[in-house]
mmCIF file of C-alpha atoms in Angstrom:
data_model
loop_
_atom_site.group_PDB
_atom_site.id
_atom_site.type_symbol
_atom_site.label_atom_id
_atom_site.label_comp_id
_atom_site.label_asym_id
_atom_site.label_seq_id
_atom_site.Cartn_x
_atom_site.Cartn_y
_atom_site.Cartn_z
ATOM 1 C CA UNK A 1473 -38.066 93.314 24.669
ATOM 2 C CA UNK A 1474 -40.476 91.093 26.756
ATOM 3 C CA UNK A 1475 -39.080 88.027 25.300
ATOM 4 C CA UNK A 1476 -35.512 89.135 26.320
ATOM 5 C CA UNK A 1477 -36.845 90.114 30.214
ATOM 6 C CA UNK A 1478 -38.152 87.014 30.259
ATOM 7 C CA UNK A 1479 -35.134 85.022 29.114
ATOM 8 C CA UNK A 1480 -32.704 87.279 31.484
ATOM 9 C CA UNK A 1481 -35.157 86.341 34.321
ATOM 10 C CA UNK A 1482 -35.601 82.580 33.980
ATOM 11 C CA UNK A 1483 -31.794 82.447 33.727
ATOM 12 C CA UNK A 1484 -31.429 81.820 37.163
ATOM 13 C CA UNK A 1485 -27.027 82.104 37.353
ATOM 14 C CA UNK A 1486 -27.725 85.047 35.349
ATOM 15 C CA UNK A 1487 -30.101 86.579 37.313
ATOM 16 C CA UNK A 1488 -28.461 86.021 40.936
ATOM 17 C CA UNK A 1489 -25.153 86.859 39.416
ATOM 18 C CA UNK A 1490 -26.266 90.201 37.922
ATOM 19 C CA UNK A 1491 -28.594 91.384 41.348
ATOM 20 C CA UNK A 1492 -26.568 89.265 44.395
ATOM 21 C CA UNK A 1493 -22.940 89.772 42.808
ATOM 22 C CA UNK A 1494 -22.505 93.537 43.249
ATOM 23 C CA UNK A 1495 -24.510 94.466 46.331
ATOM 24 C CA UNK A 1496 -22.535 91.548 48.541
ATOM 25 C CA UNK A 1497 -19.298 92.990 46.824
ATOM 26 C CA UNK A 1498 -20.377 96.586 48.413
ATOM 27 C CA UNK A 1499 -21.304 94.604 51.711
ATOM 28 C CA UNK A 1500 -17.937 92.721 52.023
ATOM 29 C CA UNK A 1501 -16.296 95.836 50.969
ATOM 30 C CA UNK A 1502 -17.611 98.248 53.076
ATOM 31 C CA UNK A 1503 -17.111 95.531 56.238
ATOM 32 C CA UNK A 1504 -13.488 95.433 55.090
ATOM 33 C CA UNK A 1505 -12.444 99.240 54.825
ATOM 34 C CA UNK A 1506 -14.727 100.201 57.896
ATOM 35 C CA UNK A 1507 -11.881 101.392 60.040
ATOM 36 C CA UNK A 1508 -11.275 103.495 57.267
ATOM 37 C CA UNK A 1509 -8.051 104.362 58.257
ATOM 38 C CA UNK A 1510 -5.399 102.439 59.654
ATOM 39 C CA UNK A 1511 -4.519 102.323 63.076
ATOM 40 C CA UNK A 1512 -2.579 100.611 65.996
ATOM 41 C CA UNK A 1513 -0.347 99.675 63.621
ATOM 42 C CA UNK A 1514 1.563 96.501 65.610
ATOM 43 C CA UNK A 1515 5.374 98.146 66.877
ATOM 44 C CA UNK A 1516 8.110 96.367 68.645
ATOM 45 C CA UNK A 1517 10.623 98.526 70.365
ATOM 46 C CA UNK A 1518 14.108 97.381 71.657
ATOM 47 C CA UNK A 1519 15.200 99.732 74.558
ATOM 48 C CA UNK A 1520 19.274 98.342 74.382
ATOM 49 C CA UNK A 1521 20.231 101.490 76.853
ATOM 50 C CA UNK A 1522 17.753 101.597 79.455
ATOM 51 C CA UNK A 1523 18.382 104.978 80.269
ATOM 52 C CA UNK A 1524 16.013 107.703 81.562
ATOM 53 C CA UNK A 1525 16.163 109.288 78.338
ATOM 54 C CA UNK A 1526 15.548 106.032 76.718
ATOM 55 C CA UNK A 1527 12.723 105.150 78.777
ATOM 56 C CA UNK A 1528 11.002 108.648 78.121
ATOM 57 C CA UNK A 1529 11.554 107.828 74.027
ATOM 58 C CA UNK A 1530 10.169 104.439 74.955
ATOM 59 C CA UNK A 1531 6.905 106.472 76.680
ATOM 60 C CA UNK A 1532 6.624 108.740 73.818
ATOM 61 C CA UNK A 1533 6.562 105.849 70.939
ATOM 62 C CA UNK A 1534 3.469 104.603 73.332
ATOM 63 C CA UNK A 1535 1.739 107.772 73.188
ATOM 64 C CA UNK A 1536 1.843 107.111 69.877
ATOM 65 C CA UNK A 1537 -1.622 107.654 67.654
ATOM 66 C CA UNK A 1538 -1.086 105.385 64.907
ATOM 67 C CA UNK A 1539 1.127 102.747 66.667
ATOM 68 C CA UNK A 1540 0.617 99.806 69.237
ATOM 69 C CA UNK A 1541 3.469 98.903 71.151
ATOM 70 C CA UNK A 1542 2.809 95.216 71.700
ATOM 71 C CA UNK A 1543 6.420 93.470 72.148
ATOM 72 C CA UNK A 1544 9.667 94.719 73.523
ATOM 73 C CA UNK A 1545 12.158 92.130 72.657
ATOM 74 C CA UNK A 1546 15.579 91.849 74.052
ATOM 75 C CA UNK A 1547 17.556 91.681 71.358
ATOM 76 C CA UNK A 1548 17.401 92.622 67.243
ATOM 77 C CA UNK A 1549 17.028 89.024 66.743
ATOM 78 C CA UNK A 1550 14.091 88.670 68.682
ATOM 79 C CA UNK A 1551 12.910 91.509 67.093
ATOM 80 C CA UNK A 1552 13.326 90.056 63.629
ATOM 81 C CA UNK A 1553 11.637 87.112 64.337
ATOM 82 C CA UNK A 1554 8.879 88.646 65.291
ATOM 83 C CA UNK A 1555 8.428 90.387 62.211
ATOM 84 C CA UNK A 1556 9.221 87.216 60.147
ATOM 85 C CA UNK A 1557 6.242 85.571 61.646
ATOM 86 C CA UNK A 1558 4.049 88.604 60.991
ATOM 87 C CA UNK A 1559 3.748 89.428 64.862
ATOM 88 C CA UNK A 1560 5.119 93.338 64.494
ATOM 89 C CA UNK A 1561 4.791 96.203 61.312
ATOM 90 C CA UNK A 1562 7.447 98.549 62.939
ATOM 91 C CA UNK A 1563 10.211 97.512 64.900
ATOM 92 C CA UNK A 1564 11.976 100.733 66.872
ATOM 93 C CA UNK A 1565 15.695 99.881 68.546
ATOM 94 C CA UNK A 1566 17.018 102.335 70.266
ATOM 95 C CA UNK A 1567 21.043 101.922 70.841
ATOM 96 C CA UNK A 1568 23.027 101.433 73.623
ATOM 97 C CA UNK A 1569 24.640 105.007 73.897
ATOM 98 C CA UNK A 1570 21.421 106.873 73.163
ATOM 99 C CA UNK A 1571 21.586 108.546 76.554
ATOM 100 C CA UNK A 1572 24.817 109.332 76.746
ATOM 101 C CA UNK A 1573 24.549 111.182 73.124
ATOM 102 C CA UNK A 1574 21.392 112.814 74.320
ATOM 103 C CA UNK A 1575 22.711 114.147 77.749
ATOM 104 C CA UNK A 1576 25.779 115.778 75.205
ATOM 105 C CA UNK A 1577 23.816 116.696 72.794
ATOM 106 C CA UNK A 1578 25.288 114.820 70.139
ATOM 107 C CA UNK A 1579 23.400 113.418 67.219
ATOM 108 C CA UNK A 1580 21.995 109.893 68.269
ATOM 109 C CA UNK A 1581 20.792 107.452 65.292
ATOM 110 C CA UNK A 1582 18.216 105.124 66.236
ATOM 111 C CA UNK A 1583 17.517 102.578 63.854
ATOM 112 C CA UNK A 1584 13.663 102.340 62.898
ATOM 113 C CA UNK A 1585 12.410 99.051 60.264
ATOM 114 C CA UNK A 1586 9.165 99.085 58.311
ATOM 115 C CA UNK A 1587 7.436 95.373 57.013
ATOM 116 C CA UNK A 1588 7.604 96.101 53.152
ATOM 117 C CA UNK A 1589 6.011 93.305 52.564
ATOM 118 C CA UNK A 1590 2.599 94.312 52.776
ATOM 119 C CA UNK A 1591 2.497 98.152 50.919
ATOM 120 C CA UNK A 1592 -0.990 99.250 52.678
ATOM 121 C CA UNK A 1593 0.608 98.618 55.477
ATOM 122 C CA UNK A 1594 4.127 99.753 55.678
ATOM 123 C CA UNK A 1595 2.945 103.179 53.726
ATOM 124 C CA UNK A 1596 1.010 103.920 56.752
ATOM 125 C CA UNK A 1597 3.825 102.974 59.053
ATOM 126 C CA UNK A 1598 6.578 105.424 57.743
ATOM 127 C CA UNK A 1599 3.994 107.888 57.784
ATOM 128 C CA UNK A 1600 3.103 107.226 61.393
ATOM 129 C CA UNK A 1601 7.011 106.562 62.532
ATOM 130 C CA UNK A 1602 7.954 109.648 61.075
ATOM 131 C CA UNK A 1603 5.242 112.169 62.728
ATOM 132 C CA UNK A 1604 6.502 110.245 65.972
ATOM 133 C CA UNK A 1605 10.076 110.731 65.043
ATOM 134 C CA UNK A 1606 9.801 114.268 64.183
ATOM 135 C CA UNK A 1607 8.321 115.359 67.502
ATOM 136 C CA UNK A 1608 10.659 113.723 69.806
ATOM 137 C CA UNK A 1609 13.376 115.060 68.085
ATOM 138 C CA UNK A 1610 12.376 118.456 68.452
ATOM 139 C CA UNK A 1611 11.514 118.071 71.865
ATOM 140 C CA UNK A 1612 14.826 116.401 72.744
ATOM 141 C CA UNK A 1613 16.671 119.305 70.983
ATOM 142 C CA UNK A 1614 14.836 121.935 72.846
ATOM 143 C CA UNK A 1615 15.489 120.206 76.194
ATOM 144 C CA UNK A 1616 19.581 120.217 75.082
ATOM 145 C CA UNK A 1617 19.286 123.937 74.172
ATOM 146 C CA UNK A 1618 17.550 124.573 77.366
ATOM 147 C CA UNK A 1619 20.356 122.575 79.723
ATOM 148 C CA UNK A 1620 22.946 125.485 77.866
ATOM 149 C CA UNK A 1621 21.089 128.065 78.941
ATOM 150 C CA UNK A 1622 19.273 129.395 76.254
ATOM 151 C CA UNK A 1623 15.420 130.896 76.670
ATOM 152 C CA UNK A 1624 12.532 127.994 75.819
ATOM 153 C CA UNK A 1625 11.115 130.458 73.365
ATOM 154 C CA UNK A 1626 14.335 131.085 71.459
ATOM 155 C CA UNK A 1627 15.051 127.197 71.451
ATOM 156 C CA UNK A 1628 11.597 126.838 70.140
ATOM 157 C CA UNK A 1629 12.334 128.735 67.549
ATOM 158 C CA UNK A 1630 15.822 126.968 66.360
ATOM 159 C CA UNK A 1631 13.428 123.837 65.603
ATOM 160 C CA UNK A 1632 10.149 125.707 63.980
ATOM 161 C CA UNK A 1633 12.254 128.282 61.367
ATOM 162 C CA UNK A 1634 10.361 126.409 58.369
ATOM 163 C CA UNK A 1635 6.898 124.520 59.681
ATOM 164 C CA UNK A 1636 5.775 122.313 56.870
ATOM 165 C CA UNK A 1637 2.294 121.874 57.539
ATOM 166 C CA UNK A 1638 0.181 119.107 55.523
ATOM 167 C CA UNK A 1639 -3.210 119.729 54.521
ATOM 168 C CA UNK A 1640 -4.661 116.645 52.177
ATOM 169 C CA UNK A 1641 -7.300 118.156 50.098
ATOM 170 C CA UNK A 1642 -10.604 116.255 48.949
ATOM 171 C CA UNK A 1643 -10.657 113.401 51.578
ATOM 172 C CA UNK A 1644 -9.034 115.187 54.552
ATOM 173 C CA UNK A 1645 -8.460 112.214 56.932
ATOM 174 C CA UNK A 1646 -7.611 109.867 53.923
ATOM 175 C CA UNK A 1647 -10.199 107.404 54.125
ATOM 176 C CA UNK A 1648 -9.958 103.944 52.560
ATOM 177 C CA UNK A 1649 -14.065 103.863 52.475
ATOM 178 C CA UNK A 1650 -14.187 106.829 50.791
ATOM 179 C CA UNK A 1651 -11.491 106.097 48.566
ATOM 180 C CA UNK A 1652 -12.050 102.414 47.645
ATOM 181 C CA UNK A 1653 -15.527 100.723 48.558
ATOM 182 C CA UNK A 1654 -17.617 102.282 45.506
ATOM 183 C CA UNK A 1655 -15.221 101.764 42.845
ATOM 184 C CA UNK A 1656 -14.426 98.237 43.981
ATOM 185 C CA UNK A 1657 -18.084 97.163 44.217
ATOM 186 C CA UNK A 1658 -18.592 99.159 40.408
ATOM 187 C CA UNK A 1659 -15.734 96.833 39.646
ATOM 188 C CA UNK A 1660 -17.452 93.818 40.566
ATOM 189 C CA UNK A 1661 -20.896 95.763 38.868
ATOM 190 C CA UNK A 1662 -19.190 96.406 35.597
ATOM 191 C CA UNK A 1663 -17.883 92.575 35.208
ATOM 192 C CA UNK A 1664 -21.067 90.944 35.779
ATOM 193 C CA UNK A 1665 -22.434 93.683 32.993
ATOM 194 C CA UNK A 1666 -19.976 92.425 30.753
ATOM 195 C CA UNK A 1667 -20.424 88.485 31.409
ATOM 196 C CA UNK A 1668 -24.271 89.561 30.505
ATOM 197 C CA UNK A 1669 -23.614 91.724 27.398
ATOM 198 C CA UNK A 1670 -21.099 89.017 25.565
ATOM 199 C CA UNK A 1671 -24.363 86.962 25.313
ATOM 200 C CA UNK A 1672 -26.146 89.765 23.294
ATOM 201 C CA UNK A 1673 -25.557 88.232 20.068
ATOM 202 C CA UNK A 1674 -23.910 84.439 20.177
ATOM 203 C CA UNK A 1675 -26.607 83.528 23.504
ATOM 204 C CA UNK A 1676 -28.979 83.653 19.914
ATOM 205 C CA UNK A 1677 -27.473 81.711 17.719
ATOM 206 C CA UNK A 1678 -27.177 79.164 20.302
ATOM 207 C CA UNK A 1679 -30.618 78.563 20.556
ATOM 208 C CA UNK A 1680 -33.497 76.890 18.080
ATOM 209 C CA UNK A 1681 -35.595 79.985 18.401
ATOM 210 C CA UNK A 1682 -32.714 82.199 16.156
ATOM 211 C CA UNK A 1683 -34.749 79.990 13.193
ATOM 212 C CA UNK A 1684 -37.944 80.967 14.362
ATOM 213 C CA UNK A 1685 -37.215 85.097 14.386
ATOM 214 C CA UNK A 1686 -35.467 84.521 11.005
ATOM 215 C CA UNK A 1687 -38.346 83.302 9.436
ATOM 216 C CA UNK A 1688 -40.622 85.759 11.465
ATOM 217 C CA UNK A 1689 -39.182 88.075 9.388
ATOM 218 C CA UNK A 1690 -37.847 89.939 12.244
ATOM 219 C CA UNK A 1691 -34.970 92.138 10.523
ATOM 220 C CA UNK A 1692 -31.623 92.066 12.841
ATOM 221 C CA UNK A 1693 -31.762 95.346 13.639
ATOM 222 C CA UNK A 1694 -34.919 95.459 15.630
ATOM 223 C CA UNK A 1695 -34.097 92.121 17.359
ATOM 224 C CA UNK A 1696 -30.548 93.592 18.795
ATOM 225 C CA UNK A 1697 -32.211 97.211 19.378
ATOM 226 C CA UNK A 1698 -34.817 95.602 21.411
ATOM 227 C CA UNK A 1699 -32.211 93.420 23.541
ATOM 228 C CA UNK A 1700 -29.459 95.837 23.771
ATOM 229 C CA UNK A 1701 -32.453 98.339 25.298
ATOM 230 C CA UNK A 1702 -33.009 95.976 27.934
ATOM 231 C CA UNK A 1703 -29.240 94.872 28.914
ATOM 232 C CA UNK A 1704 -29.001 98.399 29.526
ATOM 233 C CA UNK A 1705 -31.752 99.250 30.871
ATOM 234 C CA UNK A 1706 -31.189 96.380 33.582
ATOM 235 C CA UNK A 1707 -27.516 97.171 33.917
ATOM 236 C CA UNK A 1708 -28.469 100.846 34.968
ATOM 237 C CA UNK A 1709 -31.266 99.669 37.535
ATOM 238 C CA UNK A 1710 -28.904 97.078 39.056
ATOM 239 C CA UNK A 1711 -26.326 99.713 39.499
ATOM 240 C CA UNK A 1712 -28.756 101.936 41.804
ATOM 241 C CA UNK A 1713 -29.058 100.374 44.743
ATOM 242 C CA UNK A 1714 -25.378 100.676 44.872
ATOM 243 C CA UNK A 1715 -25.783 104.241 45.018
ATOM 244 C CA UNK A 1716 -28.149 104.259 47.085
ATOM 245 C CA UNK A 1717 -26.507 102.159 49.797
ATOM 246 C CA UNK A 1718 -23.017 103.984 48.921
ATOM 247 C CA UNK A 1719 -24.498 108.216 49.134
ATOM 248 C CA UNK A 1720 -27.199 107.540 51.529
ATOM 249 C CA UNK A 1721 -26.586 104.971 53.874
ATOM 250 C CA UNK A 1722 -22.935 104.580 53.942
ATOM 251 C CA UNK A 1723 -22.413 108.668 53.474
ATOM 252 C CA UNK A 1724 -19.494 107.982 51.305
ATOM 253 C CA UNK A 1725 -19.190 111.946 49.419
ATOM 254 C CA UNK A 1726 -20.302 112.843 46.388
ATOM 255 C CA UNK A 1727 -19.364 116.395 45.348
ATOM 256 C CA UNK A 1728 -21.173 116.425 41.878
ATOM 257 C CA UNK A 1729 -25.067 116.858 40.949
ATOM 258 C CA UNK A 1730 -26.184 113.001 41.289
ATOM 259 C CA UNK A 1731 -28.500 113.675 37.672
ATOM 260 C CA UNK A 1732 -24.855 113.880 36.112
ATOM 261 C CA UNK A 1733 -23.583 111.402 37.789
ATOM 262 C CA UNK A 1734 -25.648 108.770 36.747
ATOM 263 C CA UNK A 1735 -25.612 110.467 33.143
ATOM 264 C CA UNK A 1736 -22.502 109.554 32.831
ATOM 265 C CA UNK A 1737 -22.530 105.926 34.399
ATOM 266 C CA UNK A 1738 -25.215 105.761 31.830
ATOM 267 C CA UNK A 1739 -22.879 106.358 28.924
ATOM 268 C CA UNK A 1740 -19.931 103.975 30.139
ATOM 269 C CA UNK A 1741 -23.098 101.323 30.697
ATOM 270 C CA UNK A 1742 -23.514 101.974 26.846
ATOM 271 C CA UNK A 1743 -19.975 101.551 26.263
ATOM 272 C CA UNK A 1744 -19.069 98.722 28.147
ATOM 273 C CA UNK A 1745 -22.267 97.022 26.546
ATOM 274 C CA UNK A 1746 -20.973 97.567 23.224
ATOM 275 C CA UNK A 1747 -17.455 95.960 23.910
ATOM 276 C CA UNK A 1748 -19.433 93.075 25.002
ATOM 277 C CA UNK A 1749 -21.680 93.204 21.408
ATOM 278 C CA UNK A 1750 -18.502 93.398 19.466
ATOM 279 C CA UNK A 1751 -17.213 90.310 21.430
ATOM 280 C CA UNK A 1752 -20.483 88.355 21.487
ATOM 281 C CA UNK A 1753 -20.338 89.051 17.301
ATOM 282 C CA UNK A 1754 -17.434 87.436 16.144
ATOM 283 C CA UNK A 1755 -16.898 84.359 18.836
ATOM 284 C CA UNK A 1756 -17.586 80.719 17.929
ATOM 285 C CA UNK A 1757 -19.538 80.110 21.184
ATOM 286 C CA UNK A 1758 -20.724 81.472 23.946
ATOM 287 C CA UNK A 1759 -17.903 80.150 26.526
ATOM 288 C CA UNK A 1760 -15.219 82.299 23.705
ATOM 289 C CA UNK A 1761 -17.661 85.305 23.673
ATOM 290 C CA UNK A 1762 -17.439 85.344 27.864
ATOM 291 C CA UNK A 1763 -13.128 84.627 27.893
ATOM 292 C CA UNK A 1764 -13.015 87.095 25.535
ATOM 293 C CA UNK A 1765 -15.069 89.775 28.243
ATOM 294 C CA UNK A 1766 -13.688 88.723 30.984
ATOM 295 C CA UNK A 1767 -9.750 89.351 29.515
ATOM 296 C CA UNK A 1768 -11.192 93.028 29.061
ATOM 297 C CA UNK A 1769 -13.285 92.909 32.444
ATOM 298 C CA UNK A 1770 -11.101 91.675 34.951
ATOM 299 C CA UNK A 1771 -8.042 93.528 34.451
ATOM 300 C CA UNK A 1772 -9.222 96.555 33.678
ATOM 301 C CA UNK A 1773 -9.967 98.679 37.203
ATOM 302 C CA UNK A 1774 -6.073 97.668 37.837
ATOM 303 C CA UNK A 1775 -5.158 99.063 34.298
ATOM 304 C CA UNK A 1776 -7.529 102.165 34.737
ATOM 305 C CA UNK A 1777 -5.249 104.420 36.870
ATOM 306 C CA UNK A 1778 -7.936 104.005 40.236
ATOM 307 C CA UNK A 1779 -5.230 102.494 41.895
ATOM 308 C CA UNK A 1780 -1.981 102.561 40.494
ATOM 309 C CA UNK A 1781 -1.497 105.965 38.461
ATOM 310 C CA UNK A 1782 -1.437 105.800 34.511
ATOM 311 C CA UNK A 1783 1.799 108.138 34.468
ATOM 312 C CA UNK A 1784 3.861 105.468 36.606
ATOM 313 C CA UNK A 1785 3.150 102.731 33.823
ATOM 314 C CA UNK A 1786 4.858 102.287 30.494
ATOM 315 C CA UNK A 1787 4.257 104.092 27.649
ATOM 316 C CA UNK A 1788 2.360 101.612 25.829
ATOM 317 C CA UNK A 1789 -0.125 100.237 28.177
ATOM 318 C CA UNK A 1790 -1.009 104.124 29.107
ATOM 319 C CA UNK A 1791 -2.125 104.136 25.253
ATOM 320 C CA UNK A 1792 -3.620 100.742 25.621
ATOM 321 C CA UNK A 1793 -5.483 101.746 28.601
ATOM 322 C CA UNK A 1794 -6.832 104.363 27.087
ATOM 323 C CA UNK A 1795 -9.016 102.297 24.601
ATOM 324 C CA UNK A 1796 -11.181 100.709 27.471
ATOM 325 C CA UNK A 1797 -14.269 102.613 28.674
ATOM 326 C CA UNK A 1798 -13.039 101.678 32.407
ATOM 327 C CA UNK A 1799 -10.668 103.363 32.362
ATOM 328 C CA UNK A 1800 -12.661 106.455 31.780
ATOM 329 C CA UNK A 1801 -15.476 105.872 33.798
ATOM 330 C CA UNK A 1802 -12.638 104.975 36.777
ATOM 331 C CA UNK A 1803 -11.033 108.323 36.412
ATOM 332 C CA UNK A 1804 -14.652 110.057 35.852
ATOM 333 C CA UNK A 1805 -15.668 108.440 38.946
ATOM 334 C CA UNK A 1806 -12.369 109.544 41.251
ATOM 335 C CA UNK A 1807 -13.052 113.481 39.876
ATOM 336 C CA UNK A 1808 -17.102 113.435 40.683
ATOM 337 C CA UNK A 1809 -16.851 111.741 43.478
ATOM 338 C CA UNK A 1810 -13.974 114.064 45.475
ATOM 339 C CA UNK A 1811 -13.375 116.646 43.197
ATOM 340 C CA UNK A 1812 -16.158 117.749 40.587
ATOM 341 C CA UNK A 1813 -13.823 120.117 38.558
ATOM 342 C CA UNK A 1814 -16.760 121.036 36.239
ATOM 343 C CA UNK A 1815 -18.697 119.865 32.788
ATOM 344 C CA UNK A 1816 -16.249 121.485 30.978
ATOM 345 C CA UNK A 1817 -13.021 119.329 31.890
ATOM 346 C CA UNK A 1818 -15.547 116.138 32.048
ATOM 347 C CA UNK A 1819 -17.072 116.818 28.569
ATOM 348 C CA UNK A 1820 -14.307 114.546 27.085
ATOM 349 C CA UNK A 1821 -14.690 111.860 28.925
ATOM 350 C CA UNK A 1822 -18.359 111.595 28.115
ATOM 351 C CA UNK A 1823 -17.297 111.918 24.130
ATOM 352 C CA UNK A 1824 -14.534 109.276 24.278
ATOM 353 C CA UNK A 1825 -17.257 107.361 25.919
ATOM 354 C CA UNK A 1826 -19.629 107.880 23.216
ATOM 355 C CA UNK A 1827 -17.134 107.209 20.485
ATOM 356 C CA UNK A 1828 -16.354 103.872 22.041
ATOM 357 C CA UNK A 1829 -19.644 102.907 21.828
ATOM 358 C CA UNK A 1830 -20.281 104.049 18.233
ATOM 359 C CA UNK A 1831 -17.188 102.209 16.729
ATOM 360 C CA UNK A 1832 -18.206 98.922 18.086
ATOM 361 C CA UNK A 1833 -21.550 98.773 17.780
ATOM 362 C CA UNK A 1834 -20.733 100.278 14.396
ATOM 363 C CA UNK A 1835 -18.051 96.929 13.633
ATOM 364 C CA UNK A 1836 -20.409 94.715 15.906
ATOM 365 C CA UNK A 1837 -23.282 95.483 13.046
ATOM 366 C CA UNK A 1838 -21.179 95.285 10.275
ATOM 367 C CA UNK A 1839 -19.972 91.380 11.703
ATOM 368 C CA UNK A 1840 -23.657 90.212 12.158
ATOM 369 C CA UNK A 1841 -24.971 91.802 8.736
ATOM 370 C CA UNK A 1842 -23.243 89.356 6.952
ATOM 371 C CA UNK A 1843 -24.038 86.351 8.994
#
């Protein structure tokens, strides 16, 4: 165990990858999502009427909470050049006849456009557009029903028969912090565990000293035991300060006991270690051993579900999915971290966890004890 601290330590990539890589992922993260929601989303509007009702729309969209009106072009051409060169989101044009509709009370269409090239972006937009939309159509009807004569309260009421009211559960003022920085800087964690693990076995038979334990008479079993100990050991006090700086400093939420929490970051530690054993056991060389981790490690927090849900992917890859440990410790961590729904529905994610880690260091042994 000493010898494998010290060769860890005086591997000096090794060593600022594994304690410099994840805590300036949660930095840059953290710096990125720190609005944590997004606002003044950039909106063009074209006024083609000019009317008094259009001008009071036009005062409205400015009131806005979620949009910045920064342009108002002259034309739909201008309009869509601005959003061509990335200068406006959410481009509002309000028709020539709008106020002559309005003053009738006829239906008046005015056409709204979302940039759907960016998703984060344009998701945000509808939603924003539409909370906008839905108001000053309501207040428009009312003020129609009023010009006929009808009592405010009574015309209130036309427009509020159903009230759908929205409520978001777990993360109330859906927070991007919240939502993304820990798993993304666990994402960068968990790769620079696995770069570390593939060298468990092959970084030994790569060096002259795999001669010298040999004829020590050091069996296998001890040798891996002892090394495997430490990897983990290490992985689990790199990961941490990550807590630390994620529950305590940042505040991001963390509705389960912490104890549990880290028992079961434990177990995926042991899991993902094992995937890198069983890699590191049957490559040629160490570069193979690390492809071979990284084609598990990179892809996996997209394939997990964190992001992108499981159901909305085909059948196959859902199964596929389902045989890497990130993709349960990605899940796990969504359901501690907002939800906590109890040891009960989380006991099978800590036994799938296990049983990945039995079967390959189970294969992984078999491999080495006939080398």
């Amino acid at each position: 165990m000493h010898r494998e601290i010290f060769y860890m330590w005086r591997d000096r990539s090794l060593r600022n990858l594994l304690l410099i890589g994840p805590l300036l992922g949660l930095v840059l993260f953290y710096a990125t999502y720190s609005a944590q929601a997004l606002k003044d989303i950039p909106t063009a509007i074209v006024d083609l009427d000019q009317s008094a009702a259009s001008r009071e729309l036009v005062s409205n969209l400015n009131y806005a909470e979620n949009l910045k009106v920064l342009a108002y072009p002259e034309s739909y051409d201008k309009l869509e050049e601005l959003v061509k060169r990335g200068k406006i989101v959410v481009g509002i044009v309000i028709p020539e006849n709008f106020g002559q509709k309005v003053g009738l009370g006829r239906q008046a269409n005015i056409f709204t456009m979302v940039d759907g090239s960016n998703m984060i972006y344009s998701t945000n937009a509808v939603t924003a557009v539409l909370t906008v939309t839905r108001t000053v159509s309501a207040e428009i009807g009312i003020k129609s029903l009023l010009a006929r004569g009808i009592n405010y309260n009574q015309a209130r009421d036309v427009y509020q028969t159903i009230n759908f009211r929205e409520e978001p559960w777990f993360n109330p003022t859906l927070n991007y912090a919240y939502f993304l920085v820990l798993a993304l800087a666990l994402n960068v964690w968990q790769q620079c565990c696995m770069l570390a693990a593939c060298m468990n076995i092959i970084g030994e038979r790569g060096r002259s000293s795999w001669y010298q334990i040999k004829s020590s008479g050091i069996s296998k079993a001890k040798l891996f035991f002892s090394k495997s100990l430490i990897h983990i050991s290490v992985f689990m006090l790199l990961v941490l300060p990550i807590y630390f700086l994620t529950f305590v400093v940042l505040k991001v939420p963390l509705r389960c006991n912490f104890f549990i929490f880290l028992l079961f970051t434990l177990l995926f530690v042991i899991a993902l270690h094992s995937i890198g054993t069983l890699a590191s056991s049957f490559s040629r060389s160490a570069v193979d051993s690390s492809r071979f981790g990284m084609i598990i490690a990179l892809p996996s927090f997209i394939l997990s579900g964190y992001t992108w849900p499981l159901e909305a992917m085909p059948h196959y890859t859902q199964q596929l999915t389902k045989l890497l440990p990130q993709t349960w410790f990605f899940q796990g961590i969504n359901y501690f971290t907002f939800k906590n729904p109890g040891l009960d529905f989380m006991a099978r994610y800590f036994l799938i966890l296990s049983v990945i880690a039995v079967i390959c260091y189970g294969v992984a042994a078999l491999i080495v004890s006939r080398s």
